[in-house]
CSV table of C-alpha atoms and ligand atoms in Angstrom, one decimal:
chain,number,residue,atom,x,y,z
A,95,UNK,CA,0.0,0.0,0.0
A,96,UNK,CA,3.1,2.6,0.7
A,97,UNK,CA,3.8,2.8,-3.1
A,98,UNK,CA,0.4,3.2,-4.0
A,99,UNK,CA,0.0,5.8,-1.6
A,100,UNK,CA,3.3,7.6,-2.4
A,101,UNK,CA,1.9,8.0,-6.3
A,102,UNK,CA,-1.6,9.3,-5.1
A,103,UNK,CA,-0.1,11.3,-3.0
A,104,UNK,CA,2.7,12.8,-5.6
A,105,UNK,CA,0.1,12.7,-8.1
A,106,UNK,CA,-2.4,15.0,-5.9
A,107,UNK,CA,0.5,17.4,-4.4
A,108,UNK,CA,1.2,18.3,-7.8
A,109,UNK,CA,-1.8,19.3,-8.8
A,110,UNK,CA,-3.0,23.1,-8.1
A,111,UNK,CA,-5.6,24.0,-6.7
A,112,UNK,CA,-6.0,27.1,-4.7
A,113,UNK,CA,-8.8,27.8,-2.1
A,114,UNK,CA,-11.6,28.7,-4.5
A,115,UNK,CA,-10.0,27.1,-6.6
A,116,UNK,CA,-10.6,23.8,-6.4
A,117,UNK,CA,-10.9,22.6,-9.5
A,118,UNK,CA,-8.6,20.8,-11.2
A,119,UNK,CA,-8.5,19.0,-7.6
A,120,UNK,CA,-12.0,18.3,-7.5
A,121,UNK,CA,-11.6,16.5,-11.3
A,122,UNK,CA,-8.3,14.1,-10.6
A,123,UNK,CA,-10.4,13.5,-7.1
A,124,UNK,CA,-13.7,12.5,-8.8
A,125,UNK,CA,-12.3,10.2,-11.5
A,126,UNK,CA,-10.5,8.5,-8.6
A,127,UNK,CA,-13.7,7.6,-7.1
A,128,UNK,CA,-15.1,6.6,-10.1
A,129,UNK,CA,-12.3,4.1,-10.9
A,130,UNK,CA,-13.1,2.5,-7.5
A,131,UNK,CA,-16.8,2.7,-8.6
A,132,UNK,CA,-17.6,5.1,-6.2
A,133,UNK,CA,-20.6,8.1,-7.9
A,134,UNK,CA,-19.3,11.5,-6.4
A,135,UNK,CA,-21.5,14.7,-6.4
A,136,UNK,CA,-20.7,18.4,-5.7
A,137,UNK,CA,-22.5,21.2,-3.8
A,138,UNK,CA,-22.5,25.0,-4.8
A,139,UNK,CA,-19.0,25.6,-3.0
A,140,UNK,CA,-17.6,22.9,-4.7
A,141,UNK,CA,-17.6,20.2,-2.0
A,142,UNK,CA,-16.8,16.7,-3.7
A,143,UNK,CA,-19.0,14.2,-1.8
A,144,UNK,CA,-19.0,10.2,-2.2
A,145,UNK,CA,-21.4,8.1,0.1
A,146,UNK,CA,-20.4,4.4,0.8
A,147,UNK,CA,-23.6,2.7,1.9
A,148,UNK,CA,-23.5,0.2,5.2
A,149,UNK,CA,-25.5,-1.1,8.1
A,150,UNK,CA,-28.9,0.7,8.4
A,151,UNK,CA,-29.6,2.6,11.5
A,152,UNK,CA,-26.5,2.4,12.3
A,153,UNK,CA,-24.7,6.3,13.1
A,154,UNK,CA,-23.6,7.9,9.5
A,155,UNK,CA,-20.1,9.2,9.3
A,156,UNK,CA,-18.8,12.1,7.4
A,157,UNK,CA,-15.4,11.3,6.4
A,158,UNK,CA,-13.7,14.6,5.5
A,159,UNK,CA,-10.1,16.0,4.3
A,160,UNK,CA,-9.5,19.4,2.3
A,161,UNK,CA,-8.7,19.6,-1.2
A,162,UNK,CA,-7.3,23.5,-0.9
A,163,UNK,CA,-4.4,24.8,-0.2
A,164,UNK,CA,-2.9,28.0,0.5
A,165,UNK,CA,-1.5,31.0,-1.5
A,166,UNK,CA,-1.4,34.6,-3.1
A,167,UNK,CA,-3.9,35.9,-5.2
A,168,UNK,CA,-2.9,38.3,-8.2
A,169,UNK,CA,-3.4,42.1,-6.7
A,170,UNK,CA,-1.9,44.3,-9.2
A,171,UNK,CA,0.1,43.9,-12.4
A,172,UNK,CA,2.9,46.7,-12.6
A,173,UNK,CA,3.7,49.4,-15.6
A,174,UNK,CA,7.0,47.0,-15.9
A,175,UNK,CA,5.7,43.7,-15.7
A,176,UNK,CA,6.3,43.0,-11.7
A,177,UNK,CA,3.2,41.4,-10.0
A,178,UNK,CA,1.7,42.5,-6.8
A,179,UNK,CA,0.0,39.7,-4.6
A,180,UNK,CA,-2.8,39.2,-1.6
A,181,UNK,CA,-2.2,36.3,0.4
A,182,UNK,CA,-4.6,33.6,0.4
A,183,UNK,CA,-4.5,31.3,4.1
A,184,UNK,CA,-1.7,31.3,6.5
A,185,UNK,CA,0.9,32.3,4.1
A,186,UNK,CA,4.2,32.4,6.3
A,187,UNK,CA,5.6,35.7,4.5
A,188,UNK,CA,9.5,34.9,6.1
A,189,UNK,CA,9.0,31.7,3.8
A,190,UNK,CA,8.2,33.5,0.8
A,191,UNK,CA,11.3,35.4,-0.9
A,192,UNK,CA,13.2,33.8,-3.2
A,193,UNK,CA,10.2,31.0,-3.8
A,194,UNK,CA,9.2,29.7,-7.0
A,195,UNK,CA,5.7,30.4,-7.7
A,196,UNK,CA,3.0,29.1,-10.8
A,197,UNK,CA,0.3,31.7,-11.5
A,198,UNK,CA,-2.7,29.8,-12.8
A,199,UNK,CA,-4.3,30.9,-15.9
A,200,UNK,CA,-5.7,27.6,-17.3
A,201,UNK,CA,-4.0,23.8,-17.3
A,202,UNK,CA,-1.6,23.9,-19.9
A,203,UNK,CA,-0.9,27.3,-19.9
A,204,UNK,CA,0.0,28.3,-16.5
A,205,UNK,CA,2.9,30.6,-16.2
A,206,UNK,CA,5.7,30.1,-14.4
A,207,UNK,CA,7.2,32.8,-11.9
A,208,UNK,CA,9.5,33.8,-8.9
A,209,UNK,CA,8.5,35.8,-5.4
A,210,UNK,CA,11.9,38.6,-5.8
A,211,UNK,CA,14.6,38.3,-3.1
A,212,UNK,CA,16.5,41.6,-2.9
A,213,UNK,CA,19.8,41.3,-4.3
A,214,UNK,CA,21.9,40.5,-1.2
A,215,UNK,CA,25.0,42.4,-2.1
A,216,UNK,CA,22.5,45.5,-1.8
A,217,UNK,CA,21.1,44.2,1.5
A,218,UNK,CA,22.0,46.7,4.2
A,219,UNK,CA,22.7,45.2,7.9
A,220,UNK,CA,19.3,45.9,9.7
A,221,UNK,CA,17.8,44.5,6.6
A,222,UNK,CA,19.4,41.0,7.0
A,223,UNK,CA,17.0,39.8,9.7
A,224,UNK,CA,14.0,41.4,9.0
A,225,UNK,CA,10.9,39.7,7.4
A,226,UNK,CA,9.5,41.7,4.6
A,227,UNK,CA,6.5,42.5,4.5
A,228,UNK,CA,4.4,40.4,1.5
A,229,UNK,CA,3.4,44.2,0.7
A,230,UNK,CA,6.7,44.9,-0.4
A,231,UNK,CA,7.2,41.4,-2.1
A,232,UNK,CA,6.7,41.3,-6.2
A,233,UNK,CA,6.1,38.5,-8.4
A,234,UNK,CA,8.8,38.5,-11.9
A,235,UNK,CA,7.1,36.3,-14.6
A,236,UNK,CA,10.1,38.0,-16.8
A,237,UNK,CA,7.3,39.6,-19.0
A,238,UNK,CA,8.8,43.0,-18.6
A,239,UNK,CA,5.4,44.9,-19.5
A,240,UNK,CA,1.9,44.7,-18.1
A,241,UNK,CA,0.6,44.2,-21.8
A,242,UNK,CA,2.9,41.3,-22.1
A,243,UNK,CA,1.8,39.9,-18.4
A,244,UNK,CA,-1.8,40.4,-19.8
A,245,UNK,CA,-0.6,38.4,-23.2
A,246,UNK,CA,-0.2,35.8,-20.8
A,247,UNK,CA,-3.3,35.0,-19.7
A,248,UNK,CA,-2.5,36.9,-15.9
A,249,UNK,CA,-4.9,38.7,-14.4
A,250,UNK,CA,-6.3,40.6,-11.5
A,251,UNK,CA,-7.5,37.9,-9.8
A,252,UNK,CA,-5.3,35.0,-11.1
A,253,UNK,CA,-4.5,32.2,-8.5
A,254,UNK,CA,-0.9,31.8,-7.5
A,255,UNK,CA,0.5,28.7,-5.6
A,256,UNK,CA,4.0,27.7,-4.8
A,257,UNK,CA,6.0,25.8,-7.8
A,258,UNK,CA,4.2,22.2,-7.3
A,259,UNK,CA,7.1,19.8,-5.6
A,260,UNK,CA,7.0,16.4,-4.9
A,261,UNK,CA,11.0,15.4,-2.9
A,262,UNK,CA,11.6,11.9,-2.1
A,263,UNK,CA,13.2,11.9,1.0
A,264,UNK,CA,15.3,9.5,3.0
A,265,UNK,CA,13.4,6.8,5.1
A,266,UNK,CA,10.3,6.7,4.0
A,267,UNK,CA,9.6,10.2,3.8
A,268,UNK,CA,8.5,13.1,1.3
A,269,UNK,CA,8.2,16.4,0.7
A,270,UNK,CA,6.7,18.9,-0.9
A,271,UNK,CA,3.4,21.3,-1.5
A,272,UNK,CA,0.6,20.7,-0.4
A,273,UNK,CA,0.7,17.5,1.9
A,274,UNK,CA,-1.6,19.8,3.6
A,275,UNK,CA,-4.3,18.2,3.1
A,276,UNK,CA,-3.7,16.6,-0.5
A,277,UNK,CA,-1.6,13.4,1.9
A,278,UNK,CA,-4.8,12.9,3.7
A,279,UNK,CA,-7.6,13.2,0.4
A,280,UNK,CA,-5.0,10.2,-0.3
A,281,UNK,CA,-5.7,8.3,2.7
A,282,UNK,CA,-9.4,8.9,2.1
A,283,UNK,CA,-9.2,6.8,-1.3
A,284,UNK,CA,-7.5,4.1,0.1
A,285,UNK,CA,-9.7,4.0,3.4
A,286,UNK,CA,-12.6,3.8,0.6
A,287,UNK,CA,-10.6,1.0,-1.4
A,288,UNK,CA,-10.5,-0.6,1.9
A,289,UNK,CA,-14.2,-0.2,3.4
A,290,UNK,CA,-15.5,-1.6,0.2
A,291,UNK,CA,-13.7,-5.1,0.9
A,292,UNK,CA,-15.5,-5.2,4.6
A,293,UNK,CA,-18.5,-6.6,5.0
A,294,UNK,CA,-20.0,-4.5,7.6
A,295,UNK,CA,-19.5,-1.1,7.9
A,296,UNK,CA,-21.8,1.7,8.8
A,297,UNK,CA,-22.7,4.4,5.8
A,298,UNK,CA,-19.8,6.4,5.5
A,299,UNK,CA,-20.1,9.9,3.5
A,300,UNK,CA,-16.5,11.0,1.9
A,301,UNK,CA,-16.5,14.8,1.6
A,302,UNK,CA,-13.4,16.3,-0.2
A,303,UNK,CA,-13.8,19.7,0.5
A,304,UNK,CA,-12.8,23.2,-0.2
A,305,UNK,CA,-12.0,26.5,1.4
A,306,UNK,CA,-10.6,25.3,4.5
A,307,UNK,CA,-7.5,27.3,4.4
A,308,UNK,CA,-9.9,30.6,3.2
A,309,UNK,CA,-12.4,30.5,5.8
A,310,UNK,CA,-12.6,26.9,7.6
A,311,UNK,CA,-16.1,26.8,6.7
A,312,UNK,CA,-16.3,25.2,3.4
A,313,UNK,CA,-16.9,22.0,4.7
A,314,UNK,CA,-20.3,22.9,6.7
A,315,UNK,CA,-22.4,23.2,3.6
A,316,UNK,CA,-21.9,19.4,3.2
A,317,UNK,CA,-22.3,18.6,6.7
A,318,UNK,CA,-25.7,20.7,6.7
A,319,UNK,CA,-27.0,18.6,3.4
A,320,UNK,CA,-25.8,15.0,5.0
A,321,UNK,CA,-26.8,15.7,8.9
A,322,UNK,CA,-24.3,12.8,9.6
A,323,UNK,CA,-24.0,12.0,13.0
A,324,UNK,CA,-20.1,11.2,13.3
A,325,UNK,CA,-17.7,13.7,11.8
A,326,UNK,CA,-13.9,12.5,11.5
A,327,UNK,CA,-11.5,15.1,10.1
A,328,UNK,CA,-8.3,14.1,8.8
A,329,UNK,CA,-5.5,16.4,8.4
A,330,UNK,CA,-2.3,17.0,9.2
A,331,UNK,CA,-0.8,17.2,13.2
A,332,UNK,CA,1.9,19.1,14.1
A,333,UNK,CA,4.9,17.4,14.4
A,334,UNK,CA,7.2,18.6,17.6
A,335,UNK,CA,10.0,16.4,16.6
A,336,UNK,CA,12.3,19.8,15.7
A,337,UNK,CA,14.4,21.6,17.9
A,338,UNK,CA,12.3,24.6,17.1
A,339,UNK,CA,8.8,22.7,18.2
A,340,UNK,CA,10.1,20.3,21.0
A,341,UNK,CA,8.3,22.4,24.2
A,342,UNK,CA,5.1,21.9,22.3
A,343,UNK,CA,4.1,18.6,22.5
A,344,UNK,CA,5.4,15.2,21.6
A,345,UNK,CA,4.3,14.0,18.3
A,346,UNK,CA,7.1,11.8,16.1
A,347,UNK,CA,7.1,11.9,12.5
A,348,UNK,CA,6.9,8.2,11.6
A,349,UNK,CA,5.6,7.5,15.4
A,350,UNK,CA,1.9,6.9,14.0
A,351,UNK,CA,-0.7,8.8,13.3
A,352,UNK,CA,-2.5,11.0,16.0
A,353,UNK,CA,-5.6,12.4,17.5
A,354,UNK,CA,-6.2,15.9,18.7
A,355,UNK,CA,-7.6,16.1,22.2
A,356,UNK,CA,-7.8,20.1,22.2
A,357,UNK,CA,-7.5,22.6,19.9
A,358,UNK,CA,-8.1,26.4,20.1
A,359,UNK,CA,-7.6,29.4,18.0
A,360,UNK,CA,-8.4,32.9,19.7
A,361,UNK,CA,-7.2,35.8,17.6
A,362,UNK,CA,-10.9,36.6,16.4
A,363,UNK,CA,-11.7,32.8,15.1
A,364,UNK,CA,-12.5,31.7,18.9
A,365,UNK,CA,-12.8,28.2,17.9
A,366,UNK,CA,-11.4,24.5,18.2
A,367,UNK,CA,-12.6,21.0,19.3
A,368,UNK,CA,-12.5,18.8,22.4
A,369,UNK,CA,-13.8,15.9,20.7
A,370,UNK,CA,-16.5,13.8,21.6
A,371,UNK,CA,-15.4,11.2,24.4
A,372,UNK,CA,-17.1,8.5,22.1
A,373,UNK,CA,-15.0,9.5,19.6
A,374,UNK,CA,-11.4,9.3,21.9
A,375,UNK,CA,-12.6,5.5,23.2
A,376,UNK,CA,-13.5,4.4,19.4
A,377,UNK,CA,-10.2,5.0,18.1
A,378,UNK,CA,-8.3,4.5,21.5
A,379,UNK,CA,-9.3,1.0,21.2
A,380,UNK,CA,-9.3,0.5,17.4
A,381,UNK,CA,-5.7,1.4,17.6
A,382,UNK,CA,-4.8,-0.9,20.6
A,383,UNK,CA,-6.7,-4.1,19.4
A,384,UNK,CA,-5.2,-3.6,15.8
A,385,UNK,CA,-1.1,-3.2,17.0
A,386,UNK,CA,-1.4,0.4,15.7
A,387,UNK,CA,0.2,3.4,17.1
A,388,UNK,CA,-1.5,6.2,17.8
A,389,UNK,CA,-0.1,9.8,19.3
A,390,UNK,CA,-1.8,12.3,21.3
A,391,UNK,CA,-1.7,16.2,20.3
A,392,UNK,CA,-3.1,19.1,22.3
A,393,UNK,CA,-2.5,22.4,20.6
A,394,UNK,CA,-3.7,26.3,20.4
A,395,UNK,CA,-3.1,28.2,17.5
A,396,UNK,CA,-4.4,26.4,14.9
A,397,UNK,CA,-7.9,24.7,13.7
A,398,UNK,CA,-9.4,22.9,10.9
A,399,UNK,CA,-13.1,23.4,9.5
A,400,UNK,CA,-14.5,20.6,12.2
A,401,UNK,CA,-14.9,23.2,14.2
A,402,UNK,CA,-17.4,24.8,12.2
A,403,UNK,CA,-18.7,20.8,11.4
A,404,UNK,CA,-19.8,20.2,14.8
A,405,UNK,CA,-21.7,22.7,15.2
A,406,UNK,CA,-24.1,21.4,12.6
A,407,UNK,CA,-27.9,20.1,13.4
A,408,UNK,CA,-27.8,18.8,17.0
A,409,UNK,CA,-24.3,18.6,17.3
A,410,UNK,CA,-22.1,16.3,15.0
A,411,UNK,CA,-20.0,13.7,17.5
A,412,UNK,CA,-16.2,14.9,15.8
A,413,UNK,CA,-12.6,14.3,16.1
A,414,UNK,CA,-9.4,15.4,14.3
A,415,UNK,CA,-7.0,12.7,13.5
A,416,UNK,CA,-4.7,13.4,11.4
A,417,UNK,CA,-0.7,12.4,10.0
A,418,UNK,CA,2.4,14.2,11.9
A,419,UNK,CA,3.7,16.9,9.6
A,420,UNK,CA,6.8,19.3,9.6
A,421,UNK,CA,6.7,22.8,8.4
A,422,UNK,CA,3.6,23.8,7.5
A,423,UNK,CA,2.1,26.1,5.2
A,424,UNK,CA,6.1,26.6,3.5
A,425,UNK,CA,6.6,25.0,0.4
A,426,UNK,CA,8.4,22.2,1.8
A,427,UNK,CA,5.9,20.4,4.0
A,428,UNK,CA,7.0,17.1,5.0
A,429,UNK,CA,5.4,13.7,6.3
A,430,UNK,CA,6.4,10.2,6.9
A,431,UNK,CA,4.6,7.7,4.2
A,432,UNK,CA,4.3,5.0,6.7
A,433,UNK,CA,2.3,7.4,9.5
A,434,UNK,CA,-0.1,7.9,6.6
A,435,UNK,CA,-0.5,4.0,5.8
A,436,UNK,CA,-1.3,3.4,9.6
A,437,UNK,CA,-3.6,6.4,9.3
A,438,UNK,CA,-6.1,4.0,7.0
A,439,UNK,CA,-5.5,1.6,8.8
A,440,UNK,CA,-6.7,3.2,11.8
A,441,UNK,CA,-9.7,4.7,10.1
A,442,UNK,CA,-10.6,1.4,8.6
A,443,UNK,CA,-10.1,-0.2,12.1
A,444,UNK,CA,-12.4,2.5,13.8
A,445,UNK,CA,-15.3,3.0,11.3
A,446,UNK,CA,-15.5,-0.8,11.1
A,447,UNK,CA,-16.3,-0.9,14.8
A,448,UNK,CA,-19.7,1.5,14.5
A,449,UNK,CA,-22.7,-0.2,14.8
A,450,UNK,CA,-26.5,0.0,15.5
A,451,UNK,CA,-25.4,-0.3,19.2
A,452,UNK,CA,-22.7,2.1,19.3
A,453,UNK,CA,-23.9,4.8,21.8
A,454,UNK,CA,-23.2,9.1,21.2
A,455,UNK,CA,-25.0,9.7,24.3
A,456,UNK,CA,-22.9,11.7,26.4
A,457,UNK,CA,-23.9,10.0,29.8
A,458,UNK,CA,-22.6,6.7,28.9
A,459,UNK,CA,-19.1,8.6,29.2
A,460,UNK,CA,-17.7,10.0,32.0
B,141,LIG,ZN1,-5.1,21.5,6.4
């Protein structure tokens, strides 16, 4: 399953597909279903939803992962041909200089281009360790007009994404754009190649879906039309493996896949999830009756759109798990292939497990 995974995986990361942008995402995604049989529809925003059918009465799961990523957006095209950009998401702007970028104007004819880093024999002192502002960064295409730029099919308006990468790296790992979240759509397909050889399973909706790194809220239209009553989120977790992370937790690359007990944003989202103690049990003892590791991550400062999820009908019964990552939202992203092979497995192991019996009813929890 790791090299079949590695190639969807490569084979999605290299695809753009910009928050609102979903497209050409949405498209590799949906024939992907199809070759495992599986019909997929979309809503208005774009959400691309798949419904596996199992035990009646039995809780329905929404399965979800984000097709988006993150970016710039074209702002202004210059007199000289230099492009001005808005970010799009959590665009880290110290990782941006010196980046190569791809300005989408259509498949096939997207136009390359690089995010200018100041000429460093012209870099004064004080300059050295300052991040620049993305206000101040341009975009050169090497058109050197804005009628040329316009030739090109660039607009106010175009999407931009960083240069699509996909780096083998040593011991089983990768890295590259994107593995935020295009690693875990990946594990969704296999974990639907994988329910469709169980017997039992309960019906289990697959939403692909967009705008999470825009909003967070894309995924809530789909959750409002399919009223499931279990929503699992898969993205990625933060690893704390690095020097720079280690006080914040202890998540491994390659030690597993993990589960998010808390997360919290403040700064004007004011949002996060405690997941649903049902939830924590299901997959605590999935993971120990199957052999599979799984890693424990408590975190502030950063959410996925199952906060918004829960909040749908009643209350949707929801948990983040996700696959340990390093460096997000740069360019060079990076995950351990083996953490996301144990991250089906754990889904598979889990969703198995729901049944007509299986009890949401917060006072059979402590
Ligand atoms: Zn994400």
């Amino acid at each position: 399953m790791i090299d079949r995974l590695r190639d969807l995986v490569r084979e999605l990361m290299l695809i753009p597909g910009l928050s609102g942008h979903e497209g050409r995402v949405r498209r590799s995604i949906r024939q992907k279903l199809a070759e495992l049989g599986l019909a997929a529809r979309t809503d208005r925003l774009g959400n691309l939803i798949a419904t596996i059918p199992g035990t009646e009465d039995a809780p329905e799961i929404m399965l979800f992962a984000h097709m988006d990523q993150l970016g710039l957006i074209v702002r202004k095209i210059e007199a000289n041909g230099l492009i001005r950009a808005e970010r799009l998401g959590g665009v880290p702007e110290k990782a941006l200089p010196a980046q190569e970028v791809l300005l989408c104007v259509g498949e096939g004819r997207d136009v390359p281009g690089v995010i200018a880093n100041k000429s460093h024999h012209a870099t004064s002192q004080d300059e050295k360790y300052r991040v620049v502002p993305y206000q101040e960064l341009f975009i050169d295409t090497g058109f050197g007009s804005a009628a040329a730029v316009t030739a090109a099919g660039i607009e106010i308006g175009t999407p931009v994404v960083y240069a699509p990468k996909f780096v083998e790296l040593g011991g089983g790992r990768i890295a590259g754009t994107a593995i935020d979240d295009r690693a875990a759509c990946a594990v969704m397909l296999e974990v639907a190649r994988a329910l469709d050889e169980i017997d039992t399973h309960p019906t289990t909706h697959l939403v692909f879906s967009v705008l999470e790194e825009f909003n967070l809220r894309g995924a809530v239209t789909a959750a409002q039309m399919l009223q499931p009553d279990i929503a699992i989120q898969l993205d990625l977790i933060l690893a704390t493996d690095t020097p720079d992370m280690a006080a914040r937790g202890d998540v491994r690359l390659g030690g597993g896949p993990a589960m998010s007990l808390y997360s919290f944003h403040g700064r004007g989202t004011l949002n996060g999830v405690i997941p649903h103690p049902a939830m924590v049990r299901l997959f605590g003892d999935a993971a120990r009756d199957a052999g599979l590791p799984l890693q424990r991550s408590v975190h502030v400062g950063a959410l996925t759109d199952l906060s918004y999820v829960q909040l749908v009908g009643e209350g949707v019964a929801s948990i983040d798990l996700g696959f340990p990552m390093r460096y997000s939202h740069s360019s060079l992203e990076s995950c351990d292939l083996s953490d996301l092979a144990a991250l089906v497995a754990l889904c598979v192991e889990g969703i198995r497990r729901i049944d007509v019996d299986f009890s949401l009813d917060r006072d059979d929890y402590p």
